[in-house]
Coordinates of C-alpha atoms and ligand atoms in Angstrom, one line a residue:
M1 CA 0.0 0.0 0.0
C2 CA 1.6 3.2 -1.2
G3 CA 5.0 3.1 -2.7
I4 CA 8.3 4.9 -1.9
V5 CA 11.4 5.3 -3.9
G6 CA 14.4 7.4 -3.0
Y7 CA 17.8 7.9 -4.7
I8 CA 21.1 9.6 -4.0
G9 CA 24.1 9.1 -6.3
E10 CA 26.0 10.1 -9.3
N11 CA 23.2 9.8 -11.8
K12 CA 20.2 11.9 -12.7
A13 CA 17.6 11.1 -10.1
R14 CA 14.5 11.8 -12.1
P15 CA 14.5 8.8 -14.5
I16 CA 15.5 6.4 -11.7
L17 CA 12.7 7.7 -9.4
M18 CA 10.1 7.7 -12.1
N19 CA 11.0 4.2 -13.4
G20 CA 10.9 2.9 -9.9
I21 CA 7.6 4.4 -8.9
K22 CA 5.9 3.2 -12.0
R23 CA 6.8 -0.3 -10.9
L24 CA 5.2 0.3 -7.5
E25 CA 2.0 1.8 -8.9
Y26 CA 0.2 -1.5 -8.2
R27 CA 0.6 -0.7 -4.5
G28 CA -1.5 2.4 -4.6
Y29 CA -2.5 4.7 -7.4
D30 CA -4.7 7.5 -6.4
S31 CA -2.1 10.3 -6.5
S32 CA 1.7 10.7 -6.6
G33 CA 4.4 13.2 -6.1
I34 CA 8.2 13.8 -6.4
S35 CA 10.8 16.0 -4.8
I36 CA 14.3 16.5 -6.2
I37 CA 17.1 18.7 -5.0
E38 CA 18.5 20.7 -8.0
D39 CA 20.5 23.9 -8.2
D40 CA 20.1 24.7 -4.5
K41 CA 16.4 24.4 -4.8
L42 CA 13.9 21.8 -3.5
L43 CA 11.7 21.1 -6.4
C44 CA 8.4 19.4 -5.8
E45 CA 5.4 18.4 -8.0
K46 CA 2.3 16.3 -7.3
S47 CA -0.7 15.1 -9.2
V48 CA -3.9 13.2 -8.7
G49 CA -4.5 9.9 -10.5
F50 CA -2.0 7.5 -12.0
V51 CA 1.8 8.2 -12.1
S52 CA 1.5 8.9 -15.8
E53 CA -0.2 12.2 -14.8
L54 CA 2.8 13.2 -12.7
E55 CA 5.1 12.2 -15.5
K56 CA 3.2 14.6 -17.8
K57 CA 3.5 17.4 -15.2
I58 CA 7.3 17.2 -14.9
S59 CA 8.0 16.6 -18.5
G60 CA 11.1 18.6 -19.5
K61 CA 11.7 19.6 -15.9
F62 CA 13.6 18.2 -12.8
N63 CA 16.3 17.0 -15.2
E64 CA 19.6 17.8 -13.3
G65 CA 19.2 16.7 -9.6
T66 CA 21.0 13.7 -8.4
S67 CA 18.9 13.1 -5.2
G68 CA 15.2 12.9 -4.6
I69 CA 12.2 11.0 -3.3
V70 CA 8.9 9.9 -5.0
H71 CA 5.7 8.4 -3.7
T72 CA 2.5 6.8 -5.0
R73 CA -0.4 6.9 -2.6
W74 CA -3.4 4.9 -1.5
A75 CA -5.4 7.3 0.6
T76 CA -6.0 6.6 4.3
H77 CA -6.2 10.1 5.9
G78 CA -7.7 12.6 3.5
A79 CA -9.0 12.3 0.0
P80 CA -6.8 11.8 -3.0
T81 CA -6.0 15.4 -3.7
I82 CA -2.9 17.4 -4.7
E83 CA -2.6 18.8 -1.1
N84 CA -2.8 15.3 0.4
A85 CA -0.4 13.7 -2.0
H86 CA 3.2 13.1 -0.9
P87 CA 5.9 14.4 -0.6
H88 CA 5.0 16.7 2.3
I89 CA 7.2 19.7 3.0
D90 CA 7.9 21.7 6.2
C91 CA 7.1 25.4 6.6
S92 CA 10.6 26.4 5.5
G93 CA 10.2 24.6 2.2
K94 CA 13.5 22.8 2.8
I95 CA 12.6 19.4 4.2
S96 CA 10.6 16.9 2.1
I97 CA 9.3 13.5 3.3
V98 CA 7.4 10.6 1.8
H99 CA 5.7 8.2 4.3
N100 CA 3.9 4.8 4.2
G101 CA 2.0 3.7 7.3
I102 CA -0.1 5.6 9.8
I103 CA 0.9 8.1 12.5
E104 CA -1.5 7.3 15.3
N105 CA -0.9 10.3 17.5
Y106 CA -1.0 12.8 14.6
N107 CA -3.9 14.8 16.0
Y108 CA -2.0 15.4 19.2
L109 CA 1.3 16.2 17.3
K110 CA -0.5 18.5 14.8
A111 CA -2.2 20.5 17.5
K112 CA 1.1 20.9 19.4
L113 CA 3.0 22.0 16.2
E114 CA 0.2 24.4 15.2
K115 CA 0.5 26.0 18.6
E116 CA 4.2 26.4 18.0
G117 CA 3.4 28.2 14.7
H118 CA 3.6 25.5 12.0
T119 CA 1.1 25.8 9.2
F120 CA -0.3 22.6 7.7
T121 CA -1.5 22.3 4.1
S122 CA -2.9 18.8 4.0
E123 CA -5.4 16.6 5.9
T124 CA -2.8 13.8 6.2
D125 CA -1.2 12.2 9.2
S126 CA 2.1 12.1 7.3
E127 CA 2.6 15.9 7.1
V128 CA 3.3 16.1 10.9
I129 CA 6.6 14.2 10.3
A130 CA 7.9 17.0 8.0
H131 CA 7.0 19.7 10.6
L132 CA 8.4 17.6 13.5
I133 CA 11.7 17.2 11.7
E134 CA 11.7 20.9 11.1
S135 CA 11.1 21.6 14.8
H136 CA 14.1 19.5 15.8
Y137 CA 16.5 20.5 13.1
D138 CA 19.7 21.9 14.4
G139 CA 22.1 21.4 11.5
V140 CA 22.2 17.5 11.3
L141 CA 19.3 16.0 9.4
E142 CA 19.5 12.5 10.9
D143 CA 19.5 13.8 14.4
A144 CA 16.3 15.8 13.7
V145 CA 14.7 12.7 12.1
R146 CA 15.6 10.6 15.1
M147 CA 14.2 13.1 17.5
A148 CA 11.0 13.4 15.5
L149 CA 10.5 9.7 15.3
N150 CA 10.9 9.4 19.0
E151 CA 7.7 11.5 19.3
V152 CA 5.7 9.5 16.8
E153 CA 3.4 6.6 17.6
G154 CA 2.3 4.3 14.8
A155 CA 3.9 2.8 11.7
Y156 CA 6.2 4.3 9.2
G157 CA 8.4 3.6 6.2
L158 CA 10.0 7.0 5.7
A159 CA 12.4 8.7 3.3
V160 CA 13.6 12.3 3.9
I161 CA 15.7 14.8 2.0
S162 CA 16.6 18.4 3.0
L163 CA 18.0 21.4 1.2
D164 CA 20.2 22.2 4.2
D165 CA 21.8 18.7 4.1
P166 CA 21.7 18.1 0.3
G167 CA 24.2 15.2 0.3
K168 CA 22.0 12.9 2.4
L169 CA 19.0 10.7 2.1
I170 CA 17.5 9.4 5.3
A171 CA 15.4 6.2 5.5
A172 CA 13.6 4.9 8.6
R173 CA 11.3 2.0 9.3
R174 CA 8.8 0.9 11.9
G175 CA 6.1 -1.5 10.9
S176 CA 6.1 -0.7 7.2
P177 CA 8.7 -2.2 4.9
L178 CA 11.8 -0.2 3.7
I179 CA 14.8 -1.5 1.8
V180 CA 18.1 0.1 1.0
G181 CA 19.6 -0.7 -2.4
I182 CA 23.4 -0.5 -2.8
G183 CA 24.6 0.6 -6.3
E184 CA 27.8 2.0 -7.9
R185 CA 28.4 5.2 -6.0
S186 CA 24.7 5.5 -5.3
H187 CA 22.1 4.4 -2.8
Y188 CA 18.4 3.7 -3.2
V189 CA 15.5 3.4 -0.8
T190 CA 12.3 1.6 -1.6
S191 CA 9.3 0.0 0.0
D192 CA 9.5 -2.9 -2.6
V193 CA 12.5 -4.3 -4.3
A194 CA 10.7 -4.3 -7.7
A195 CA 11.4 -0.6 -7.9
I196 CA 15.2 -0.9 -7.9
L197 CA 15.8 -4.3 -9.5
E198 CA 16.7 -2.5 -12.7
Y199 CA 19.7 -0.8 -10.9
T200 CA 20.9 -3.2 -8.2
K201 CA 20.3 -6.6 -6.7
E202 CA 22.2 -5.8 -3.5
V203 CA 19.9 -4.8 -0.7
V204 CA 19.7 -4.3 3.0
Y205 CA 16.4 -4.9 4.7
L206 CA 15.9 -2.3 7.5
D207 CA 14.3 -3.7 10.7
D208 CA 11.9 -1.9 12.9
N209 CA 13.2 1.2 14.7
E210 CA 16.3 1.5 12.4
I211 CA 17.4 4.6 10.6
A212 CA 19.8 4.6 7.6
V213 CA 21.8 7.7 6.7
L214 CA 22.7 7.4 3.0
T215 CA 25.1 9.5 1.0
K216 CA 26.4 8.7 -2.5
D217 CA 29.2 6.6 -1.1
N218 CA 28.2 5.6 2.4
M219 CA 25.5 3.9 4.4
Q220 CA 25.3 4.2 8.2
T221 CA 22.6 2.4 10.1
T222 CA 21.6 3.1 13.7
D223 CA 18.7 2.3 15.9
I224 CA 16.4 5.0 17.1
D225 CA 18.7 5.7 20.1
N226 CA 21.6 6.3 17.7
V227 CA 23.4 3.0 18.5
Q228 CA 25.3 1.8 15.4
I229 CA 24.1 -1.4 13.7
E230 CA 25.9 -3.7 11.3
K231 CA 23.6 -4.8 8.5
R232 CA 23.8 -7.8 6.3
V233 CA 23.7 -7.3 2.5
D234 CA 21.3 -9.7 0.7
E235 CA 21.0 -10.4 -3.0
I236 CA 17.7 -10.3 -4.7
Q237 CA 17.0 -13.5 -6.6
W238 CA 14.4 -12.2 -9.0
N239 CA 15.2 -11.0 -12.6
L240 CA 13.7 -8.0 -14.3
D241 CA 11.6 -10.2 -16.6
K242 CA 9.6 -11.3 -13.6
I243 CA 8.3 -7.8 -13.1
E244 CA 7.5 -7.0 -16.7
K245 CA 4.4 -7.9 -18.6
G246 CA 6.3 -10.0 -21.2
G247 CA 3.8 -9.5 -24.0
Y248 CA 0.7 -10.1 -21.9
E249 CA -2.0 -7.4 -21.8
H250 CA -2.1 -7.4 -18.1
F251 CA 0.1 -8.6 -15.2
M252 CA -2.9 -10.6 -13.9
L253 CA -3.1 -12.6 -17.2
K254 CA 0.6 -13.1 -17.2
E255 CA 0.5 -14.4 -13.6
I256 CA -2.4 -16.7 -14.4
Y257 CA -0.4 -18.2 -17.2
E258 CA 2.8 -18.4 -15.1
Q259 CA 1.1 -21.0 -12.7
P260 CA 2.6 -24.1 -14.2
Q261 CA 6.0 -22.6 -13.6
S262 CA 5.2 -21.1 -10.2
L263 CA 3.8 -24.4 -9.0
S264 CA 6.9 -26.2 -10.2
E265 CA 9.1 -23.7 -8.4
A266 CA 7.1 -24.2 -5.1
M267 CA 8.2 -27.9 -5.3
L268 CA 11.7 -27.5 -6.6
G269 CA 14.3 -29.1 -4.4
R270 CA 11.8 -30.0 -1.8
F271 CA 11.2 -33.7 -2.6
E272 CA 13.9 -36.2 -1.8
K273 CA 15.1 -37.6 -5.1
D274 CA 12.5 -40.1 -6.6
S275 CA 10.6 -40.2 -3.3
N276 CA 7.5 -38.8 -1.6
L277 CA 9.6 -37.5 1.3
V278 CA 9.5 -33.7 1.7
H279 CA 12.3 -31.6 3.2
L280 CA 11.7 -27.9 3.9
G281 CA 14.9 -25.9 4.7
G282 CA 12.9 -23.2 6.6
L283 CA 11.5 -25.7 9.1
K284 CA 14.6 -27.8 9.6
D285 CA 15.5 -26.3 13.0
K286 CA 12.0 -26.7 14.3
E287 CA 11.4 -30.3 13.6
N288 CA 11.1 -31.2 17.3
D289 CA 8.6 -28.5 18.0
L290 CA 6.6 -29.3 14.9
R291 CA 6.4 -33.0 15.8
N292 CA 4.7 -32.1 19.0
I293 CA 2.1 -29.7 17.6
R294 CA -1.4 -30.6 18.8
R295 CA -3.5 -27.7 17.4
I296 CA -3.1 -25.3 14.5
I297 CA -4.6 -21.8 14.0
I298 CA -4.2 -20.4 10.5
V299 CA -4.4 -16.6 10.3
A300 CA -4.7 -14.7 7.0
C301 CA -6.8 -12.2 5.0
G302 CA -8.6 -12.3 1.6
T303 CA -7.3 -14.8 -0.9
S304 CA -4.7 -16.1 1.6
W305 CA -7.6 -16.8 4.0
N306 CA -9.3 -18.8 1.3
S307 CA -6.2 -21.0 0.8
G308 CA -6.0 -21.3 4.6
L309 CA -9.4 -22.9 4.6
I310 CA -8.1 -25.5 2.1
G311 CA -5.2 -26.0 4.4
E312 CA -7.6 -26.7 7.3
Y313 CA -9.4 -29.4 5.3
M314 CA -6.1 -31.0 4.1
I315 CA -4.3 -31.0 7.5
E316 CA -7.3 -32.3 9.4
E317 CA -7.9 -35.1 6.8
H318 CA -4.3 -36.2 6.6
L319 CA -2.7 -35.4 9.9
R320 CA -5.7 -35.4 12.2
I321 CA -4.5 -32.3 13.9
P322 CA -7.4 -29.9 14.7
V323 CA -7.1 -26.7 12.7
E324 CA -9.0 -23.4 12.8
V325 CA -8.8 -20.7 10.2
E326 CA -9.2 -17.1 11.4
Y327 CA -9.4 -13.7 9.8
A328 CA -6.2 -12.1 11.1
S329 CA -8.1 -8.9 11.8
E330 CA -10.5 -10.8 14.1
F331 CA -7.9 -13.0 15.7
R332 CA -5.9 -10.1 17.0
Y333 CA -8.7 -8.5 18.9
R334 CA -10.7 -11.4 20.3
E335 CA -8.5 -12.8 23.1
P336 CA -7.7 -16.1 21.3
I337 CA -6.9 -19.2 23.4
I338 CA -3.4 -20.5 22.8
E339 CA -2.2 -23.4 24.8
A340 CA 1.1 -25.3 24.8
G341 CA 1.4 -27.2 21.5
T342 CA -0.4 -24.6 19.5
M343 CA 1.1 -23.5 16.2
V344 CA -0.1 -20.4 14.4
I345 CA 0.4 -20.4 10.6
A346 CA 0.4 -17.0 9.0
I347 CA -0.3 -17.1 5.2
S348 CA 0.5 -13.9 3.3
Q349 CA 1.6 -13.4 -0.3
S350 CA 3.1 -10.0 0.4
G351 CA 4.3 -10.8 4.0
E352 CA 3.3 -7.2 4.9
T353 CA -0.4 -7.3 5.5
A354 CA -0.9 -5.3 8.7
D355 CA -3.6 -7.5 10.2
T356 CA -1.7 -10.7 9.7
L357 CA 1.5 -9.1 11.1
A358 CA -0.4 -7.9 14.1
A359 CA -2.0 -11.4 14.5
I360 CA 1.5 -13.0 14.7
H361 CA 2.6 -10.5 17.3
E362 CA -0.5 -11.4 19.3
A363 CA 0.2 -15.1 18.9
R364 CA 3.8 -14.6 19.9
K365 CA 2.8 -12.8 23.1
K366 CA 0.6 -15.8 24.0
G367 CA 3.5 -18.3 23.3
A368 CA 2.5 -19.9 20.0
L369 CA 5.0 -21.3 17.6
I370 CA 4.7 -19.2 14.5
L371 CA 5.2 -20.6 11.0
S372 CA 4.9 -18.2 8.0
I373 CA 3.9 -19.1 4.4
C374 CA 4.9 -16.0 2.4
N375 CA 5.9 -15.2 -1.1
V376 CA 8.1 -12.1 -0.5
V377 CA 11.5 -13.0 0.9
G378 CA 12.6 -10.5 3.6
S379 CA 9.0 -9.5 4.3
S380 CA 8.0 -8.5 7.8
I381 CA 5.8 -11.6 8.4
A382 CA 8.5 -14.0 7.1
R383 CA 11.0 -12.3 9.4
G384 CA 8.7 -12.2 12.4
A385 CA 8.0 -15.9 12.3
D386 CA 9.9 -18.7 14.1
C387 CA 10.1 -20.7 10.9
G388 CA 8.6 -20.6 7.4
I389 CA 8.1 -21.7 3.9
F390 CA 8.4 -19.4 0.9
L391 CA 6.2 -19.8 -2.1
H392 CA 8.9 -18.9 -4.7
A393 CA 6.2 -17.9 -7.0
G394 CA 8.1 -14.8 -8.2
P395 CA 6.7 -11.3 -7.8
E396 CA 2.9 -11.0 -8.0
I397 CA 2.1 -7.6 -9.4
G398 CA -1.6 -7.9 -10.4
V399 CA -3.6 -6.6 -7.5
A400 CA -5.9 -9.7 -7.7
S401 CA -3.9 -12.6 -6.3
T402 CA -3.8 -15.6 -8.6
K403 CA -0.5 -17.5 -8.7
A404 CA 0.1 -16.9 -5.0
F405 CA -3.2 -18.7 -4.2
T406 CA -2.3 -21.9 -6.1
S407 CA 1.3 -21.9 -4.7
Q408 CA -0.1 -21.5 -1.2
I409 CA -2.2 -24.7 -1.7
A410 CA 0.9 -26.4 -3.1
V411 CA 3.0 -25.3 -0.1
L412 CA 0.3 -26.4 2.4
S413 CA 0.4 -29.8 0.7
L414 CA 4.2 -29.8 1.1
L415 CA 3.8 -28.9 4.8
T416 CA 1.3 -31.7 5.2
L417 CA 3.8 -34.2 3.7
F418 CA 6.6 -32.7 5.8
M419 CA 4.6 -33.2 9.0
A420 CA 3.7 -36.7 7.9
R421 CA 7.4 -37.5 7.4
I422 CA 8.5 -36.2 10.8
K423 CA 5.5 -37.8 12.5
G424 CA 6.1 -41.1 10.7
K425 CA 2.6 -41.2 9.1
E426 CA 3.2 -43.7 6.3
E427 CA -0.4 -43.7 5.3
V428 CA -0.2 -40.0 4.3
L429 CA 3.1 -40.4 2.5
N430 CA 1.5 -43.2 0.5
S431 CA -1.9 -41.5 0.0
G432 CA -1.1 -40.1 -3.4
L433 CA -0.7 -36.5 -2.1
A434 CA 2.9 -36.4 -3.2
S435 CA 2.6 -38.2 -6.5
K436 CA -0.5 -36.3 -7.6
L437 CA 1.1 -32.9 -6.5
I438 CA 4.0 -33.5 -8.8
E439 CA 1.5 -33.9 -11.7
I440 CA -0.3 -30.7 -11.0
P441 CA 1.9 -28.1 -13.0
E442 CA 1.3 -30.1 -16.2
Q443 CA -2.4 -30.4 -15.5
V444 CA -2.7 -26.6 -14.9
K445 CA -1.0 -26.1 -18.3
T446 CA -3.6 -28.4 -19.9
I447 CA -6.4 -26.2 -18.5
L448 CA -4.7 -23.0 -19.7
D449 CA -4.0 -24.4 -23.2
N450 CA -7.7 -25.3 -23.6
S451 CA -9.4 -22.2 -22.2
D452 CA -10.9 -20.5 -25.2
Q453 CA -14.5 -21.5 -24.2
I454 CA -14.1 -19.3 -21.1
I455 CA -14.0 -16.2 -23.3
E456 CA -17.3 -17.2 -24.9
I457 CA -18.9 -17.7 -21.5
A458 CA -17.5 -14.4 -20.3
Q459 CA -19.1 -12.7 -23.3
L460 CA -22.5 -14.2 -22.4
Y461 CA -22.4 -13.1 -18.7
K462 CA -20.3 -10.0 -18.7
D463 CA -23.3 -7.7 -18.1
S464 CA -24.6 -9.6 -15.1
D465 CA -25.2 -7.6 -11.9
N466 CA -24.8 -10.6 -9.6
C467 CA -23.2 -14.0 -9.6
L468 CA -23.3 -16.9 -7.2
Y469 CA -20.4 -19.4 -6.7
L470 CA -21.1 -22.7 -5.0
G471 CA -18.8 -25.5 -4.0
R472 CA -18.6 -28.2 -1.3
G473 CA -15.7 -29.8 0.6
Y474 CA -12.4 -28.7 -0.8
N475 CA -14.3 -26.7 -3.5
Y476 CA -16.1 -24.5 -1.0
P477 CA -13.0 -22.3 -0.6
V478 CA -12.6 -22.3 -4.4
A479 CA -16.2 -20.9 -4.7
L480 CA -15.2 -18.1 -2.2
E481 CA -12.0 -17.4 -4.2
G482 CA -13.9 -17.4 -7.6
A483 CA -16.4 -14.9 -6.2
L484 CA -13.7 -12.7 -4.7
K485 CA -11.8 -12.6 -8.0
L486 CA -14.9 -11.6 -9.9
K487 CA -16.1 -8.9 -7.5
E488 CA -12.7 -7.2 -7.0
I489 CA -11.8 -6.8 -10.7
S490 CA -15.2 -6.6 -12.5
Y491 CA -17.3 -4.9 -9.8
I492 CA -20.0 -7.5 -10.3
H493 CA -21.5 -8.4 -7.0
A494 CA -20.5 -12.0 -6.4
E495 CA -20.9 -14.3 -3.4
G496 CA -19.3 -17.7 -2.6
Y497 CA -21.3 -20.2 -0.6
P498 CA -21.1 -23.8 0.6
A499 CA -23.4 -25.4 -2.0
A500 CA -25.8 -26.9 0.6
E501 CA -26.3 -23.5 2.3
M502 CA -27.9 -22.2 -0.9
K503 CA -31.3 -23.4 0.2
H504 CA -31.0 -21.6 3.5
G505 CA -31.2 -18.1 1.9
P506 CA -29.4 -17.4 -1.3
I507 CA -31.9 -19.5 -3.3
A508 CA -34.3 -16.5 -3.0
L509 CA -32.0 -14.6 -5.4
I510 CA -32.1 -17.1 -8.2
D511 CA -33.9 -16.3 -11.4
K512 CA -33.0 -16.3 -15.1
N513 CA -30.6 -13.4 -14.7
M514 CA -28.5 -15.1 -12.1
P515 CA -25.4 -17.0 -13.3
V516 CA -24.5 -19.7 -10.8
V517 CA -21.0 -21.1 -11.0
V518 CA -21.0 -24.5 -9.5
V519 CA -17.7 -26.3 -8.8
A520 CA -18.8 -29.9 -9.2
T521 CA -15.8 -32.1 -9.6
T522 CA -16.2 -35.8 -9.1
D523 CA -15.4 -36.1 -5.4
K524 CA -17.2 -37.6 -2.4
V525 CA -19.9 -34.9 -2.4
Y526 CA -20.5 -34.9 -6.2
L527 CA -24.0 -36.5 -6.0
K528 CA -25.0 -34.0 -3.3
I529 CA -23.9 -31.1 -5.5
L530 CA -26.0 -32.4 -8.4
S531 CA -29.1 -31.9 -6.3
T532 CA -28.0 -28.2 -5.8
I533 CA -27.7 -27.9 -9.6
E534 CA -31.2 -29.2 -10.0
E535 CA -32.5 -26.7 -7.5
V536 CA -30.9 -23.9 -9.4
R537 CA -32.3 -25.1 -12.7
A538 CA -35.8 -25.5 -11.3
R539 CA -35.8 -21.7 -10.6
G540 CA -34.5 -20.7 -14.0
G541 CA -30.9 -20.0 -12.9
R542 CA -28.1 -20.3 -15.5
V543 CA -25.4 -22.9 -14.4
I544 CA -21.7 -22.8 -15.3
A545 CA -20.2 -26.0 -14.0
I546 CA -16.5 -26.8 -13.4
A547 CA -16.4 -30.6 -13.7
S548 CA -13.9 -33.4 -13.9
E549 CA -13.0 -34.6 -17.4
Q550 CA -14.9 -37.6 -18.6
N551 CA -18.0 -36.6 -16.8
N552 CA -20.4 -36.6 -19.7
E553 CA -23.5 -36.7 -17.6
I554 CA -23.2 -33.2 -16.2
A555 CA -23.4 -31.5 -19.6
K556 CA -27.0 -32.5 -19.8
L557 CA -27.9 -30.7 -16.6
V558 CA -26.1 -27.3 -17.0
D559 CA -25.7 -24.5 -19.5
H560 CA -22.0 -24.7 -19.8
V561 CA -19.3 -27.0 -18.5
L562 CA -15.6 -26.3 -18.1
Y563 CA -13.6 -29.5 -17.7
I564 CA -10.5 -30.0 -15.6
P565 CA -8.2 -33.0 -15.2
E566 CA -8.7 -35.6 -12.4
T567 CA -6.7 -35.5 -9.3
I568 CA -7.2 -36.3 -5.6
D569 CA -9.8 -34.2 -3.7
A570 CA -7.2 -32.2 -1.7
L571 CA -5.5 -31.0 -4.8
V572 CA -8.6 -30.2 -6.9
P573 CA -8.7 -26.6 -5.8
I574 CA -5.4 -25.9 -7.6
L575 CA -7.1 -27.0 -10.8
S576 CA -10.7 -25.9 -10.3
V577 CA -9.7 -22.3 -9.5
I578 CA -7.9 -21.7 -12.8
P579 CA -11.1 -21.4 -15.0
L580 CA -12.6 -19.1 -12.3
Q581 CA -9.5 -16.8 -12.4
L582 CA -9.8 -16.7 -16.2
L583 CA -13.6 -16.1 -16.1
A584 CA -13.2 -13.2 -13.8
Y585 CA -10.3 -11.8 -15.9
H586 CA -12.2 -11.9 -19.2
M587 CA -15.5 -10.6 -17.8
A588 CA -13.6 -7.7 -16.2
V589 CA -11.7 -6.8 -19.4
M590 CA -14.9 -7.0 -21.4
R591 CA -16.5 -4.6 -19.0
G592 CA -13.6 -2.2 -19.6
C593 CA -12.2 -2.5 -16.1
D594 CA -8.5 -2.0 -15.4
V595 CA -7.8 -5.4 -13.9
D596 CA -4.3 -4.7 -12.7
K597 CA -5.5 -1.6 -10.8
P598 CA -9.0 -2.2 -9.6
R599 CA -10.7 0.8 -8.0
N600 CA -10.1 1.4 -4.3
L601 CA -7.8 -1.6 -4.0
A602 CA -4.0 -1.8 -3.6
K603 CA -1.6 -4.7 -3.3
S604 CA -0.3 -5.3 0.2
V605 CA -2.7 -3.9 2.7
T606 CA -0.2 -2.4 5.2
V607 CA -2.9 -0.5 7.2
E608 CA -5.4 -1.8 9.7
Ligands
F6R1 C1 -7.4 -10.7 -3.4 C2 -6.3 -10.2 -2.7 C3 -6.4 -9.8 -1.3 C4 -5.2 -10.4 -0.5 C5 -5.2 -10.0 0.9 C6 -4.1 -10.6 1.7 O1 -7.1 -11.0 -4.8 O2 -5.3 -10.0 -3.3 O3 -7.6 -10.3 -0.8 O4 -5.2 -11.8 -0.6 O5 -5.2 -8.6 1.0 O6 -2.9 -10.2 1.2 P1 -1.5 -11.0 1.5 O7 -1.7 -12.4 1.0 O8 -0.4 -10.3 0.9 O9 -1.4 -11.0 3.0

């Protein structure tokens, strides 16, 4: 949510900042702004709307400066206006800041600063930081930043420049990600490595309450009390092609089509050669603790919550360990019971979702073992856990999560197999979970290669106002995910339900204008779901079924069938969700929606 890029070095700052911020636009896109130090002046420009608007405004300007900061915003405090866009500047016009996160005591600080004579020009919480730094400034920028941050409550990823200290770029972090990039006689600051990958792969992940003072040639890191800290330099493993569209019209479509590869990568090097035994490097040190786990709570939000539900079904079926799945936002505030032997699994693509992060802090306080399942290496949730498994799905840029969902299910399957190995559960190891998982990437490819019919179906239903998604067992979370995909990118109202619940309410909605997507693969509840289909048909509803290949019978009952290959029940969701992702994508595109930047949304929800 919101994106930050900063640069100081030998090169012209503007193209570096603008290229970087364009790559972060998926994190927030209601307004943007840039500050550059040039010819002893602090230049600043802001605009409302996409970054392309800002680019137009600064065309032919800001060409010479070699340090600056830029921001793309997803509004929290104050509407998306020029005044509320970042950077925010102090009264002297010399200090410029960009901020991600929320300053919780900003009302108090603002009143105090106003009493001291500071004038505010925005409704944001962030602007207080610029004025606070100004109020503490006594010749050394980093000292003023440190003193200002000591007064601040809340979360920040912050980058600061000042005309009085033009050779410095200050970066600070608490609760909102911030990364320093190390280049040839230059330093970068960013909230997301995608922004700087073009320039450097060497990065330092700042931890909470750390401040980095960057010059062209130096980086010094201290904590908020000014104690020096030695930081490790990491190397980013992604290549640039992973964050480009590569010929696809949208990132979302590219990411849907990447799934055979992302699923293979999730498994790569994790199976013992020619066997069904799984080894997970990130859990190795915790094998003893994991062997003794008696209860699991999965915390997550949105799509990751949906995959968590599949995890619950899978772990309970195979390992017979009780599992609950909680919305992270509810878990953190409802005094959850955590006893000895409880493990909390946090699932998060970004690894930065504020509610999930807070949930693991809560779980830690109560003594749970915390295991993370994240995509982004170096993310706050991955770093805050006791152990973890990465998805290795590559960057997910489309705001609607697709490949992360299927990789999360694959990783939950690997976790199940890993637990089965360390607990000596032979029956699970021989259940087909491993052998069928290995077949999955190729099966996903088959679905993608034969998906033209989905475009025809999308054409027929693109003008619908509502859509119902039904599934049972492992396909119930798939129904939830299908509905979430459709509503978030096409703005069609869609609901997912356990199929049998339809008759307890939603059936009242069904008429000839209601498309009903039924995930009806041949599993142990297949006959039950046929009854639901009959009930929909009896009321004139239009049925789109997702069915297992070779099921010829279902075509007689429904309006359209999309076939998927056979696999075991636990792995069906990885296959059955693919047509639903494509259906949502094509319907949204046909309705003229910007699927990579749906309205009001942002990738990585770093506010509560
Ligand atoms: C839906 C979507 C969101 C995220 C949710 C959690 O397509 O992208 O619902 O799944 O915000 O995000 P992560 O997984 O990053 O914690």
